[in-house]
Amino acid sequence: MYTVVGDIFRKCDSSSNIGNAVLYECICCVSSIHLNPKLLEAAADVIARFLKSDSHNLKYMGIDALGRLIKLSPEIAEQHQLAVIDCLEDPDDTLKRKTFELLYKMTKSSNVEVIVDRMIDYMISINDNHYKTEIASRCVELAEQFAPSNHWFIQTMNKVFEHAGDLVNIKVAHNLMRLIAEGFGEDDDTADSQLRSSAVESYLHIIGEPKLPSVFLQVICWVLGEYGTADGKFSASYITGKLCDVAESYSSDETVKGYAVTALMKIYAFEIAAGRKLDILPECQSLIEELSASHSTDLQQRAYELQAVIGLDVRAIGSIMPSDASCEDIEVDKSLSFLNGYVEKSLEKGAQPYIPENERFGMVNISNFRNQDQLEVTSHGLRFEAYELPKPSVQSRTPPISVASSTELVPVPEPSYYRETPQTAPVPSSSDTGPSGLKLRLDGVQKKWGRPTYSSSSASTSNSSSLKVVNGVTQVDGVSSGNSKTHETSYDSRRPQVEISEEKQKLAASLFGGSSKTERRSSTGHKVAKASSHASEKFQTSKSTTIYSADNAVEKPNLVQPPPDLLDLGEPIVASSAPSVDPFRQLEGLLDSAQDPGTFGGTKAPDFMALYAETPAGGSAGVALPLSLNRDGDNLIPGLSNASSNTVHGGTTVTNPSQISKGPNVKEALEKDALVRQMGVTPSGQNPNLFKDLFG
Amino acid sequence: MIKSVLVINTQGKPRLTKFYDILTVEKQQELLRSVFGVLCSRADNVSNFVEAESIFGPDSRLVYKHYATLYFVIVFDSSENELAMLDLIQVFVETLDKCFRNVSELDIVFNYSKLHNILDGIIFGGQVMETSSAEIIRAVEEISKLEAASNSISLVPKTVSGWRSR
């Protein structure tokens, strides 16, 4: 294979479009097969040629090809650094996009800052939302993976959010919040607090800008609420004032308002917990009052909670709103065990015990939906389970004991039904003996409408349908595995320049690093590889299942008896006798042997009669024959004299003229009869003109 | 596979549209409008390839060529090579040129059946059939000869055997 590809490389004419297309495909091939250094070199040469050309098209192809080879040998990229930079700055949009894709592929921790900065700049200039989302998510990905410092990370995320906040996945925002909350795992509180204060500062700065995306605002409010007053640099009133401004300017966005008011609550809580006097600004007060009457129940709830929290004392607040507990899980005691003491005391005082939840009127136990084994549905509540299937006969089962713990339950007749159905359900329904009588009563029915054969044929059809399904799956997988070929398009274009500017050199150096350890973004590579291997695996397994089910389907028909002919209208004898006597075979024998023209007509007639006498079962077939002869009769008389009577029958030419004159042409009759048989002649019915021809 | 072949003039009027995917008419109109929007904003010296994912869905690219007042556009997916598609446009236009002698937009407007014949000879069902313009021209000439012949009167024998012998 290597020689073939090598030959193509050499022989291809690079001056025509199609020649270049072939070369490009060669490079793609080289990048996907097992590594061969010579071919790789040849490919690199071709890429160099592409990038040096003036045509944008060729540069585009060159960068695309470079992107494919990058994962095999990253040092190729470094040779073409300048060309790539030129492409980046090219006014051609397509070329730029391709170059960004290339850069995305070759990002390492050394050049991530530069690349991401450029990407963000580009992203800001894009108008097309679809593409903007893509680039934004790519930036985020790169930032998350290769962030050199947390501070940089937050700055970058801020920028991304600012310009494409609504297009990014909401999870990204939560990741950011989590990151700030959890710190970076180093247990270094000072670093964390520094980070947080820097975040707070930057957010306070940004918050004044108009038209920020909603997601971003949510993040800002959250951060300000949690950590705004943590380092004491900003007073609570300052921050709360800012939060109120946010809530008012984005009054149509309820999520943001929710975040803002919760942040207010946190700040007030922290103030109280710290023992400082709470000083609520008038605008905050009006905001809270407004929200208490809001249409949104969520906002109302938050506002009331805020008012309640403010009213509590220091200790309570300290326990419900500790100052740095955003990462701690809230434990919920579902059984409310801490109230047990209170309950016992009340019971002692004579209060009524609780009715177990199962029995409360109108209450349906949620667990009923899940396990039908233990259900006691109250007779008055809504019924959520299906009615039970009709019970055929008296069952000998005793009404089962209710599973509910309490014994004071009044046995209601209905629940016993329920007891039945879930227990009949697990009984295999495929048994033929009809245990619960849910099937038709078939005793005394002579011949069922092919039920056993239907079940087997349905099995075979289900096999075939599963075959089809599997085939469909294989087709889909084949396509998907074909498409999952990583068409990493990357752009590399190169232009030989006499003077290379300083700036470009610096940019090139920063982008292409030159570090010996190449940190691949193995995750995406792995992801892609996994996806394609998944697809190929599925392909293979589904292929094997097709083979298996094909075998199955092949075997199955052999095992199945031929289904009884459904058109048999209750005459079992017919089926058995039909194959045994085939009047037409007999006729054919006659045709061959009949060489003496003299006895042709004469001997025929009595034989036909004999046939009719013999086989009453073959009556249907036999009667059709004379009918056809009758029809033939009209044609035959004129046809007898005219040798071109074959027109009706197309193929058969009776060469013996004497034979024609003798009697009806048997072959023609046979064919006609076949046609008649197809047309479904009724076996019954009088045909008075039956034997006219025979004796005529 | 090739998803569609379009010929749009510089004012946005489509002169030939062939879609190899099943699309409703409204969707087709929408696609045409967006393609034209992309094309008319392209400068002259940029590359001829455009990412068409926002218009045609995932994994679709667009190659266009600007000839005088017409844009020839081919939309395809990742199984085809961009340069090859560019070459195909070239073949198409060359064939048109040979058929019509200095083809212009008017020729395309008034001879749409011939145009479709030529296009079907090159691309059919989304796959490339023939890339040699000589072959296609030969085939198209034959079709026109037959069309011309069928317009003239020819005697049909009355007897059945006459039919048969034909």
PDB file of C-alpha atoms in Angstrom, chain A residues 232-324:
ATOM      1  CA  GLY A 232     -13.949  43.702  54.143  1.00  0.00           C
ATOM      2  CA  LYS A 233     -12.804  45.900  51.339  1.00  0.00           C
ATOM      3  CA  PHE A 234     -16.223  46.879  50.289  1.00  0.00           C
ATOM      4  CA  SER A 235     -18.947  47.859  52.599  1.00  0.00           C
ATOM      5  CA  ALA A 236     -22.148  45.963  52.648  1.00  0.00           C
ATOM      6  CA  SER A 237     -24.141  48.982  51.659  1.00  0.00           C
ATOM      7  CA  TYR A 238     -21.987  49.480  48.604  1.00  0.00           C
ATOM      8  CA  ILE A 239     -22.473  45.953  47.438  1.00  0.00           C
ATOM      9  CA  THR A 240     -26.116  45.850  48.261  1.00  0.00           C
ATOM     10  CA  GLY A 241     -26.581  49.082  46.415  1.00  0.00           C
ATOM     11  CA  LYS A 242     -24.985  47.558  43.366  1.00  0.00           C
ATOM     12  CA  LEU A 243     -27.126  44.483  43.629  1.00  0.00           C
ATOM     13  CA  CYS A 244     -30.251  46.566  43.798  1.00  0.00           C
ATOM     14  CA  ASP A 245     -29.157  48.411  40.709  1.00  0.00           C
ATOM     15  CA  VAL A 246     -28.753  45.143  38.907  1.00  0.00           C
ATOM     16  CA  ALA A 247     -32.141  43.925  39.958  1.00  0.00           C
ATOM     17  CA  GLU A 248     -33.785  47.109  38.806  1.00  0.00           C
ATOM     18  CA  SER A 249     -32.058  47.409  35.481  1.00  0.00           C
ATOM     19  CA  TYR A 250     -32.763  43.824  34.562  1.00  0.00           C
ATOM     20  CA  SER A 251     -36.224  43.769  35.991  1.00  0.00           C
ATOM     21  CA  SER A 252     -37.576  41.591  33.226  1.00  0.00           C
ATOM     22  CA  ASP A 253     -35.232  38.753  33.999  1.00  0.00           C
ATOM     23  CA  GLU A 254     -36.547  36.837  36.944  1.00  0.00           C
ATOM     24  CA  THR A 255     -33.633  34.511  37.364  1.00  0.00           C
ATOM     25  CA  VAL A 256     -31.316  37.430  37.780  1.00  0.00           C
ATOM     26  CA  LYS A 257     -33.619  39.045  40.287  1.00  0.00           C
ATOM     27  CA  GLY A 258     -33.773  35.804  42.188  1.00  0.00           C
ATOM     28  CA  TYR A 259     -30.030  35.611  42.345  1.00  0.00           C
ATOM     29  CA  ALA A 260     -29.801  39.235  43.366  1.00  0.00           C
ATOM     30  CA  VAL A 261     -32.216  38.957  46.236  1.00  0.00           C
ATOM     31  CA  THR A 262     -30.578  35.798  47.514  1.00  0.00           C
ATOM     32  CA  ALA A 263     -27.265  37.576  47.410  1.00  0.00           C
ATOM     33  CA  LEU A 264     -28.804  40.396  49.431  1.00  0.00           C
ATOM     34  CA  MET A 265     -29.992  37.897  51.951  1.00  0.00           C
ATOM     35  CA  LYS A 266     -26.558  36.414  52.283  1.00  0.00           C
ATOM     36  CA  ILE A 267     -24.931  39.770  52.767  1.00  0.00           C
ATOM     37  CA  TYR A 268     -27.392  40.777  55.434  1.00  0.00           C
ATOM     38  CA  ALA A 269     -26.963  37.435  57.140  1.00  0.00           C
ATOM     39  CA  PHE A 270     -23.238  37.777  57.193  1.00  0.00           C
ATOM     40  CA  GLU A 271     -23.524  41.272  58.541  1.00  0.00           C
ATOM     41  CA  ILE A 272     -25.716  40.187  61.361  1.00  0.00           C
ATOM     42  CA  ALA A 273     -23.566  37.188  62.078  1.00  0.00           C
ATOM     43  CA  ALA A 274     -20.552  39.409  62.262  1.00  0.00           C
ATOM     44  CA  GLY A 275     -22.356  41.529  64.756  1.00  0.00           C
ATOM     45  CA  ARG A 276     -22.465  44.614  62.680  1.00  0.00           C
ATOM     46  CA  LYS A 277     -25.495  46.772  62.614  1.00  0.00           C
ATOM     47  CA  LEU A 278     -27.643  46.151  59.641  1.00  0.00           C
ATOM     48  CA  ASP A 279     -28.361  49.176  57.570  1.00  0.00           C
ATOM     49  CA  ILE A 280     -30.781  48.516  54.797  1.00  0.00           C
ATOM     50  CA  LEU A 281     -30.744  50.996  52.036  1.00  0.00           C
ATOM     51  CA  PRO A 282     -34.110  52.426  51.070  1.00  0.00           C
ATOM     52  CA  GLU A 283     -33.880  51.111  47.543  1.00  0.00           C
ATOM     53  CA  CYS A 284     -33.182  47.659  48.843  1.00  0.00           C
ATOM     54  CA  GLN A 285     -36.167  47.925  51.097  1.00  0.00           C
ATOM     55  CA  SER A 286     -38.409  48.894  48.248  1.00  0.00           C
ATOM     56  CA  LEU A 287     -37.018  46.064  46.160  1.00  0.00           C
ATOM     57  CA  ILE A 288     -37.808  43.560  48.845  1.00  0.00           C
ATOM     58  CA  GLU A 289     -41.298  44.852  49.257  1.00  0.00           C
ATOM     59  CA  GLU A 290     -41.858  44.778  45.556  1.00  0.00           C
ATOM     60  CA  LEU A 291     -40.715  41.211  45.356  1.00  0.00           C
ATOM     61  CA  SER A 292     -42.947  40.156  48.195  1.00  0.00           C
ATOM     62  CA  ALA A 293     -45.833  40.964  45.968  1.00  0.00           C
ATOM     63  CA  SER A 294     -44.331  39.573  42.845  1.00  0.00           C
ATOM     64  CA  HIS A 295     -46.171  37.315  40.452  1.00  0.00           C
ATOM     65  CA  SER A 296     -43.403  34.818  40.573  1.00  0.00           C
ATOM     66  CA  THR A 297     -43.734  32.597  43.588  1.00  0.00           C
ATOM     67  CA  ASP A 298     -40.040  31.972  43.564  1.00  0.00           C
ATOM     68  CA  LEU A 299     -39.255  35.625  44.028  1.00  0.00           C
ATOM     69  CA  GLN A 300     -41.926  36.006  46.646  1.00  0.00           C
ATOM     70  CA  GLN A 301     -40.507  33.139  48.580  1.00  0.00           C
ATOM     71  CA  ARG A 302     -37.051  34.590  48.472  1.00  0.00           C
ATOM     72  CA  ALA A 303     -38.244  37.974  49.619  1.00  0.00           C
ATOM     73  CA  TYR A 304     -40.123  36.519  52.576  1.00  0.00           C
ATOM     74  CA  GLU A 305     -37.187  34.370  53.500  1.00  0.00           C
ATOM     75  CA  LEU A 306     -35.000  37.424  53.506  1.00  0.00           C
ATOM     76  CA  GLN A 307     -37.344  39.241  55.819  1.00  0.00           C
ATOM     77  CA  ALA A 308     -37.516  36.249  58.102  1.00  0.00           C
ATOM     78  CA  VAL A 309     -33.779  35.811  58.195  1.00  0.00           C
ATOM     79  CA  ILE A 310     -33.194  39.418  59.057  1.00  0.00           C
ATOM     80  CA  GLY A 311     -35.445  39.036  62.017  1.00  0.00           C
ATOM     81  CA  LEU A 312     -33.462  36.184  63.542  1.00  0.00           C
ATOM     82  CA  ASP A 313     -30.788  36.491  66.128  1.00  0.00           C
ATOM     83  CA  VAL A 314     -27.103  35.998  65.723  1.00  0.00           C
ATOM     84  CA  ARG A 315     -26.913  32.373  66.701  1.00  0.00           C
ATOM     85  CA  ALA A 316     -29.665  31.265  64.441  1.00  0.00           C
ATOM     86  CA  ILE A 317     -28.192  33.025  61.511  1.00  0.00           C
ATOM     87  CA  GLY A 318     -24.836  31.557  62.230  1.00  0.00           C
ATOM     88  CA  SER A 319     -26.270  28.102  61.955  1.00  0.00           C
ATOM     89  CA  ILE A 320     -28.379  28.581  58.893  1.00  0.00           C
ATOM     90  CA  MET A 321     -26.085  30.827  56.924  1.00  0.00           C
ATOM     91  CA  PRO A 322     -22.508  30.162  57.844  1.00  0.00           C
ATOM     92  CA  SER A 323     -20.213  32.475  56.071  1.00  0.00           C
ATOM     93  CA  ASP A 324     -18.212  30.167  53.918  1.00  0.00           C
TER      94      ASP A 324
END
